[in-house]
mmCIF file of C-alpha atoms in Angstrom:
data_model
loop_
_atom_site.group_PDB
_atom_site.id
_atom_site.type_symbol
_atom_site.label_atom_id
_atom_site.label_comp_id
_atom_site.label_asym_id
_atom_site.label_seq_id
_atom_site.Cartn_x
_atom_site.Cartn_y
_atom_site.Cartn_z
ATOM 1 C CA UNK A 284 2.995 6.300 -48.601
ATOM 2 C CA UNK A 285 5.718 8.595 -47.273
ATOM 3 C CA UNK A 286 6.811 8.194 -43.668
ATOM 4 C CA UNK A 287 6.585 11.438 -41.705
ATOM 5 C CA UNK A 288 9.666 12.252 -39.614
ATOM 6 C CA UNK A 289 9.113 12.547 -35.831
ATOM 7 C CA UNK A 290 10.419 16.119 -35.736
ATOM 8 C CA UNK A 291 7.904 17.049 -38.468
ATOM 9 C CA UNK A 292 5.138 15.564 -36.319
ATOM 10 C CA UNK A 293 6.450 17.596 -33.395
ATOM 11 C CA UNK A 294 6.238 20.773 -35.469
ATOM 12 C CA UNK A 295 2.680 19.962 -36.500
ATOM 13 C CA UNK A 296 1.616 19.322 -32.906
ATOM 14 C CA UNK A 297 3.304 22.501 -31.744
ATOM 15 C CA UNK A 298 1.669 24.600 -34.485
ATOM 16 C CA UNK A 299 -1.777 23.124 -33.759
ATOM 17 C CA UNK A 300 -1.415 22.825 -29.983
ATOM 18 C CA UNK A 301 -4.299 25.126 -29.129
ATOM 19 C CA UNK A 302 -6.828 23.321 -31.337
ATOM 20 C CA UNK A 303 -5.689 19.806 -30.398
ATOM 21 C CA UNK A 304 -5.622 20.512 -26.679
ATOM 22 C CA UNK A 305 -9.039 22.188 -26.738
ATOM 23 C CA UNK A 306 -10.670 19.069 -28.218
ATOM 24 C CA UNK A 307 -8.644 16.817 -25.905
ATOM 25 C CA UNK A 308 -9.680 18.829 -22.839
ATOM 26 C CA UNK A 309 -13.378 18.870 -23.758
ATOM 27 C CA UNK A 310 -13.394 15.119 -24.445
ATOM 28 C CA UNK A 311 -11.556 14.214 -21.247
ATOM 29 C CA UNK A 312 -13.663 16.548 -19.105
ATOM 30 C CA UNK A 313 -16.841 14.998 -20.513
ATOM 31 C CA UNK A 314 -15.558 11.488 -19.806
ATOM 32 C CA UNK A 315 -14.492 12.290 -16.234
ATOM 33 C CA UNK A 316 -17.764 14.103 -15.449
ATOM 34 C CA UNK A 317 -16.420 16.449 -12.794
ATOM 35 C CA UNK A 318 -14.126 13.908 -11.093
ATOM 36 C CA UNK A 319 -11.367 16.505 -11.352
ATOM 37 C CA UNK A 320 -11.427 20.240 -11.982
ATOM 38 C CA UNK A 321 -11.044 21.515 -15.510
ATOM 39 C CA UNK A 322 -8.087 23.630 -14.413
ATOM 40 C CA UNK A 323 -6.234 20.652 -12.923
ATOM 41 C CA UNK A 324 -6.962 18.559 -16.003
ATOM 42 C CA UNK A 325 -5.682 21.341 -18.243
ATOM 43 C CA UNK A 326 -2.427 21.605 -16.263
ATOM 44 C CA UNK A 327 -1.823 17.852 -16.486
ATOM 45 C CA UNK A 328 -2.554 17.809 -20.213
ATOM 46 C CA UNK A 329 -0.207 20.733 -20.761
ATOM 47 C CA UNK A 330 2.685 18.849 -19.123
ATOM 48 C CA UNK A 331 1.906 15.666 -21.073
ATOM 49 C CA UNK A 332 1.567 17.498 -24.391
ATOM 50 C CA UNK A 333 4.834 19.399 -23.996
ATOM 51 C CA UNK A 334 6.727 16.211 -23.027
ATOM 52 C CA UNK A 335 5.158 14.426 -26.014
ATOM 53 C CA UNK A 336 6.294 17.131 -28.421
ATOM 54 C CA UNK A 337 9.789 17.164 -26.873
ATOM 55 C CA UNK A 338 10.066 13.392 -27.351
ATOM 56 C CA UNK A 339 9.072 13.658 -30.988
ATOM 57 C CA UNK A 340 11.510 16.518 -31.438
ATOM 58 C CA UNK A 341 14.241 14.200 -30.164
ATOM 59 C CA UNK A 342 13.525 11.952 -33.152
ATOM 60 C CA UNK A 343 11.481 9.087 -31.690
ATOM 61 C CA UNK A 344 7.931 7.735 -31.841
ATOM 62 C CA UNK A 345 8.595 4.835 -29.446
ATOM 63 C CA UNK A 346 7.501 5.434 -25.844
ATOM 64 C CA UNK A 347 10.137 3.099 -24.395
ATOM 65 C CA UNK A 348 13.052 5.200 -25.695
ATOM 66 C CA UNK A 349 15.065 7.743 -23.654
ATOM 67 C CA UNK A 350 13.420 10.534 -25.655
ATOM 68 C CA UNK A 351 10.229 9.965 -23.669
ATOM 69 C CA UNK A 352 11.727 9.520 -20.189
ATOM 70 C CA UNK A 353 10.128 12.749 -18.995
ATOM 71 C CA UNK A 354 6.758 11.814 -20.467
ATOM 72 C CA UNK A 355 6.773 8.403 -18.779
ATOM 73 C CA UNK A 356 7.628 10.068 -15.483
ATOM 74 C CA UNK A 357 4.721 12.509 -15.803
ATOM 75 C CA UNK A 358 2.282 9.721 -16.675
ATOM 76 C CA UNK A 359 3.487 7.632 -13.721
ATOM 77 C CA UNK A 360 2.985 10.588 -11.346
ATOM 78 C CA UNK A 361 -0.506 11.295 -12.707
ATOM 79 C CA UNK A 362 -1.459 7.613 -12.437
ATOM 80 C CA UNK A 363 -0.198 7.390 -8.854
ATOM 81 C CA UNK A 364 -2.111 10.537 -7.886
ATOM 82 C CA UNK A 365 -5.290 9.194 -9.519
ATOM 83 C CA UNK A 366 -4.916 5.883 -7.679
ATOM 84 C CA UNK A 367 -4.615 7.639 -4.313
ATOM 85 C CA UNK A 368 -7.634 9.820 -5.071
ATOM 86 C CA UNK A 369 -9.805 6.768 -5.755
ATOM 87 C CA UNK A 370 -10.132 7.065 -9.532
ATOM 88 C CA UNK A 371 -10.914 3.918 -11.508
ATOM 89 C CA UNK A 372 -8.446 2.476 -14.049
ATOM 90 C CA UNK A 373 -10.801 3.514 -16.853
ATOM 91 C CA UNK A 374 -11.048 7.114 -15.621
ATOM 92 C CA UNK A 375 -7.272 7.304 -15.444
ATOM 93 C CA UNK A 376 -6.571 5.859 -18.888
ATOM 94 C CA UNK A 377 -9.445 7.573 -20.733
ATOM 95 C CA UNK A 378 -8.002 10.996 -19.911
ATOM 96 C CA UNK A 379 -4.982 10.032 -22.046
ATOM 97 C CA UNK A 380 -6.841 8.164 -24.781
ATOM 98 C CA UNK A 381 -9.001 11.275 -25.257
ATOM 99 C CA UNK A 382 -5.970 12.862 -26.930
ATOM 100 C CA UNK A 383 -6.917 10.839 -30.015
ATOM 101 C CA UNK A 384 -9.976 13.035 -30.533
ATOM 102 C CA UNK A 385 -7.732 16.057 -30.745
ATOM 103 C CA UNK A 386 -5.403 14.320 -33.206
ATOM 104 C CA UNK A 387 -8.309 13.392 -35.490
ATOM 105 C CA UNK A 388 -8.916 17.119 -35.957
ATOM 106 C CA UNK A 389 -5.460 17.547 -37.506
ATOM 107 C CA UNK A 390 -6.008 17.915 -41.217
ATOM 108 C CA UNK A 391 -2.274 18.461 -41.748
ATOM 109 C CA UNK A 392 -1.345 14.942 -40.698
ATOM 110 C CA UNK A 393 -2.298 12.026 -42.915
ATOM 111 C CA UNK A 394 -1.317 8.439 -43.553
ATOM 112 C CA UNK A 395 1.718 7.168 -41.682
ATOM 113 C CA UNK A 396 1.954 10.354 -39.654
ATOM 114 C CA UNK A 397 -1.460 10.089 -37.998
ATOM 115 C CA UNK A 398 -1.041 6.328 -37.627
ATOM 116 C CA UNK A 399 2.253 6.791 -35.764
ATOM 117 C CA UNK A 400 0.714 9.372 -33.447
ATOM 118 C CA UNK A 401 -2.336 7.217 -32.712
ATOM 119 C CA UNK A 402 -0.131 4.206 -31.936
ATOM 120 C CA UNK A 403 1.920 6.378 -29.612
ATOM 121 C CA UNK A 404 -1.232 7.540 -27.806
ATOM 122 C CA UNK A 405 -2.269 3.878 -27.443
ATOM 123 C CA UNK A 406 1.105 3.216 -25.809
ATOM 124 C CA UNK A 407 0.600 6.224 -23.533
ATOM 125 C CA UNK A 408 -2.785 4.906 -22.432
ATOM 126 C CA UNK A 409 -1.480 1.401 -21.787
ATOM 127 C CA UNK A 410 1.504 2.751 -19.846
ATOM 128 C CA UNK A 411 -0.874 4.883 -17.775
ATOM 129 C CA UNK A 412 -3.051 1.857 -17.032
ATOM 130 C CA UNK A 413 -0.035 -0.241 -15.998
ATOM 131 C CA UNK A 414 1.303 2.572 -13.814
ATOM 132 C CA UNK A 415 -2.110 2.928 -12.189
ATOM 133 C CA UNK A 416 -2.252 -0.813 -11.440
ATOM 134 C CA UNK A 417 1.236 -0.747 -9.904
ATOM 135 C CA UNK A 418 0.312 2.282 -7.786
ATOM 136 C CA UNK A 419 -2.878 0.595 -6.558
ATOM 137 C CA UNK A 420 -0.948 -2.526 -5.575
ATOM 138 C CA UNK A 421 1.513 -0.388 -3.636
ATOM 139 C CA UNK A 422 -1.334 1.437 -1.876
ATOM 140 C CA UNK A 423 -3.091 -1.826 -0.976
ATOM 141 C CA UNK A 424 0.169 -3.252 0.380
ATOM 142 C CA UNK A 425 0.774 -0.087 2.387
ATOM 143 C CA UNK A 426 -2.752 -0.131 3.797
ATOM 144 C CA UNK A 427 -2.416 -3.818 4.693
ATOM 145 C CA UNK A 428 0.747 -3.059 6.659
ATOM 146 C CA UNK A 429 -0.974 -0.180 8.441
ATOM 147 C CA UNK A 430 -3.966 -2.366 9.339
ATOM 148 C CA UNK A 431 -1.589 -5.049 10.565
ATOM 149 C CA UNK A 432 0.084 -2.585 12.901
ATOM 150 C CA UNK A 433 -3.237 -1.190 14.093
ATOM 151 C CA UNK A 434 -4.536 -4.707 14.789
ATOM 152 C CA UNK A 435 -1.481 -5.573 16.891
ATOM 153 C CA UNK A 436 -1.200 -2.994 19.697
ATOM 154 C CA UNK A 437 1.276 -3.278 22.555
ATOM 155 C CA UNK A 438 -0.057 -1.483 25.641
ATOM 156 C CA UNK A 439 1.457 -0.649 28.996
ATOM 157 C CA UNK A 440 -1.018 -1.846 31.621
ATOM 158 C CA UNK A 441 1.119 -1.318 34.743
ATOM 159 C CA UNK A 442 4.565 -0.077 35.657
ATOM 160 C CA UNK A 443 6.913 -2.704 34.267
ATOM 161 C CA UNK A 444 4.122 -4.689 32.583
ATOM 162 C CA UNK A 445 3.031 -4.573 28.939
ATOM 163 C CA UNK A 446 0.396 -6.607 27.149
ATOM 164 C CA UNK A 447 -0.173 -7.690 23.549
ATOM 165 C CA UNK A 448 -3.882 -8.464 22.979
ATOM 166 C CA UNK A 449 -4.003 -10.537 19.806
ATOM 167 C CA UNK A 450 -7.193 -10.734 17.755
ATOM 168 C CA UNK A 451 -7.531 -12.851 14.613
ATOM 169 C CA UNK A 452 -5.149 -15.187 12.853
ATOM 170 C CA UNK A 453 -1.471 -15.129 13.782
ATOM 171 C CA UNK A 454 0.718 -15.696 10.722
ATOM 172 C CA UNK A 455 4.406 -15.139 9.972
ATOM 173 C CA UNK A 456 4.002 -11.526 8.844
ATOM 174 C CA UNK A 457 1.955 -10.592 11.866
ATOM 175 C CA UNK A 458 4.351 -12.413 14.211
ATOM 176 C CA UNK A 459 7.165 -10.243 12.891
ATOM 177 C CA UNK A 460 5.140 -7.099 13.586
ATOM 178 C CA UNK A 461 4.254 -8.352 17.084
ATOM 179 C CA UNK A 462 7.898 -9.079 17.924
ATOM 180 C CA UNK A 463 9.142 -5.730 16.628
ATOM 181 C CA UNK A 464 6.475 -3.719 18.443
ATOM 182 C CA UNK A 465 6.851 -5.744 21.646
ATOM 183 C CA UNK A 466 10.644 -5.399 21.723
ATOM 184 C CA UNK A 467 10.455 -1.664 21.006
ATOM 185 C CA UNK A 468 7.887 -1.171 23.758
ATOM 186 C CA UNK A 469 9.974 -3.180 26.233
ATOM 187 C CA UNK A 470 12.927 -0.908 25.528
ATOM 188 C CA UNK A 471 10.867 2.306 25.640
ATOM 189 C CA UNK A 472 9.060 1.443 28.890
ATOM 190 C CA UNK A 473 11.788 -0.562 30.627
ATOM 191 C CA UNK A 474 9.226 -3.282 31.340
ATOM 192 C CA UNK A 475 10.309 -6.673 32.634
ATOM 193 C CA UNK A 476 7.065 -8.572 32.106
ATOM 194 C CA UNK A 477 5.029 -9.102 28.942
ATOM 195 C CA UNK A 478 1.605 -10.693 28.638
ATOM 196 C CA UNK A 479 0.602 -12.122 25.275
ATOM 197 C CA UNK A 480 -3.161 -12.495 25.333
ATOM 198 C CA UNK A 481 -4.685 -14.852 22.738
ATOM 199 C CA UNK A 482 -8.311 -14.575 23.855
ATOM 200 C CA UNK A 483 -9.173 -13.187 20.418
ATOM 201 C CA UNK A 484 -7.240 -15.829 18.457
ATOM 202 C CA UNK A 485 -9.875 -18.211 17.045
ATOM 203 C CA UNK A 486 -7.692 -21.317 16.945
ATOM 204 C CA UNK A 487 -4.223 -22.451 17.908
ATOM 205 C CA UNK A 488 -2.441 -24.966 15.714
ATOM 206 C CA UNK A 489 1.193 -26.008 15.528
ATOM 207 C CA UNK A 490 2.092 -23.028 13.340
ATOM 208 C CA UNK A 491 0.419 -20.505 15.644
ATOM 209 C CA UNK A 492 2.131 -22.107 18.627
ATOM 210 C CA UNK A 493 5.519 -21.765 16.929
ATOM 211 C CA UNK A 494 4.815 -18.095 16.262
ATOM 212 C CA UNK A 495 3.931 -17.561 19.933
ATOM 213 C CA UNK A 496 7.104 -19.312 21.053
ATOM 214 C CA UNK A 497 9.212 -17.113 18.766
ATOM 215 C CA UNK A 498 7.649 -14.007 20.275
ATOM 216 C CA UNK A 499 8.273 -15.259 23.817
ATOM 217 C CA UNK A 500 11.906 -16.086 23.027
ATOM 218 C CA UNK A 501 12.433 -12.643 21.488
ATOM 219 C CA UNK A 502 11.018 -10.960 24.609
ATOM 220 C CA UNK A 503 13.158 -13.124 26.899
ATOM 221 C CA UNK A 504 16.264 -12.113 24.991
ATOM 222 C CA UNK A 505 15.377 -8.560 26.008
ATOM 223 C CA UNK A 506 15.206 -9.666 29.661
ATOM 224 C CA UNK A 507 11.425 -9.785 29.966
ATOM 225 C CA UNK A 508 9.409 -12.705 31.301
ATOM 226 C CA UNK A 509 6.344 -13.675 29.290
ATOM 227 C CA UNK A 510 2.952 -15.082 30.148
ATOM 228 C CA UNK A 511 0.506 -16.358 27.538
ATOM 229 C CA UNK A 512 -3.069 -15.687 28.607
ATOM 230 C CA UNK A 513 -6.455 -16.453 27.093
ATOM 231 C CA UNK A 514 -6.047 -20.243 27.105
ATOM 232 C CA UNK A 515 -9.703 -21.215 26.772
ATOM 233 C CA UNK A 516 -10.854 -24.833 27.323
ATOM 234 C CA UNK A 517 -11.160 -25.499 23.578
ATOM 235 C CA UNK A 518 -7.696 -24.063 22.971
ATOM 236 C CA UNK A 519 -6.256 -26.151 25.812
ATOM 237 C CA UNK A 520 -7.789 -29.335 24.356
ATOM 238 C CA UNK A 521 -6.371 -28.533 20.927
ATOM 239 C CA UNK A 522 -2.903 -27.898 22.343
ATOM 240 C CA UNK A 523 -2.961 -31.230 24.185
ATOM 241 C CA UNK A 524 -4.289 -33.111 21.151
ATOM 242 C CA UNK A 525 -1.546 -31.664 18.924
ATOM 243 C CA UNK A 526 1.137 -32.421 21.466
ATOM 244 C CA UNK A 527 2.288 -28.808 21.539
ATOM 245 C CA UNK A 528 4.782 -28.091 24.316
ATOM 246 C CA UNK A 529 5.085 -24.602 25.759
ATOM 247 C CA UNK A 530 7.917 -25.739 28.009
ATOM 248 C CA UNK A 531 8.510 -23.409 30.962
ATOM 249 C CA UNK A 532 6.319 -20.630 29.542
ATOM 250 C CA UNK A 533 3.652 -19.550 32.023
ATOM 251 C CA UNK A 534 0.083 -19.773 30.705
ATOM 252 C CA UNK A 535 -3.114 -18.435 32.242
ATOM 253 C CA UNK A 536 -6.806 -18.666 31.401
ATOM 254 C CA UNK A 537 -7.386 -14.905 31.350
ATOM 255 C CA UNK A 538 -5.586 -11.602 31.054
ATOM 256 C CA UNK A 539 -6.660 -10.750 34.601
ATOM 257 C CA UNK A 540 -5.000 -13.913 35.958
ATOM 258 C CA UNK A 541 -1.840 -13.144 34.023
ATOM 259 C CA UNK A 542 -1.780 -9.586 35.376
ATOM 260 C CA UNK A 543 -2.115 -10.851 38.960
ATOM 261 C CA UNK A 544 0.838 -13.196 38.400
ATOM 262 C CA UNK A 545 2.911 -10.415 36.905
ATOM 263 C CA UNK A 546 2.154 -8.120 39.838
ATOM 264 C CA UNK A 547 3.111 -10.831 42.316
ATOM 265 C CA UNK A 548 6.312 -11.707 40.481
ATOM 266 C CA UNK A 549 7.372 -8.084 40.683
ATOM 267 C CA UNK A 550 6.579 -7.841 44.413
ATOM 268 C CA UNK A 551 3.756 -5.430 43.677
ATOM 269 C CA UNK A 552 1.492 -6.957 46.319
ATOM 270 C CA UNK A 553 0.279 -3.526 47.449
ATOM 271 C CA UNK A 554 -1.424 -3.153 44.092
ATOM 272 C CA UNK A 555 -3.373 -6.335 44.828
ATOM 273 C CA UNK A 556 -4.590 -5.082 48.139
ATOM 274 C CA UNK A 557 -2.855 -7.910 50.027
ATOM 275 C CA UNK A 558 0.108 -8.214 52.325
ATOM 276 C CA UNK A 559 3.404 -9.689 51.159
#
């Protein structure tokens, strides 16, 4: 069986582009069932087909060679776009694998030639799937970071006083976000008192306590005094049982108590409705 040269395959694909792409488009459109417009699908397939032919023209049938750099880039972009639009891995890969149906219609390519093209399409589909998976992981990581920031607000509750109401588990990653947001807010607002409220933290263990201490130390380095509020009876018992020492850090049972202390420490007695 005679091996068909890549540039000969390129010529065949170029000469039969209209017929191959028509079958490819119909097959992909049927598989995707309206998930994307026919016009958009046709534009994507046009870019992929042209880059495929150019790679073959450069003398290669291996996707991992420089000849197909442009094609890999196009497939990565399409996969990333599909991932962000909520397509499934199958929907993303099947749009590429559907090219096989168009190749089967090529009567001019037989034996090693069609086998080489089909193997190349398999590689295209697998690369698309891998690119989709990588894009989804990046999106999930990005969304997790966004949720982390949204779940850790730093709010100004009075002139010179900011509060960090924590809800949920406090781990190393979240502690880093808390410290960064708290320090930035202290600088932006010129506040000298920070309240870290742990009413919404379900449990305090040694690790959580260490994270709280790190946050307090970071705020103090910026010249702000810190109060930890939300020390419920169960939390207090746990802290005592674990032998956790908060040292000279002020703690209060509620955010309201911590706010009163902060107002008094800043000589804001008028705000409390009392005389100095």
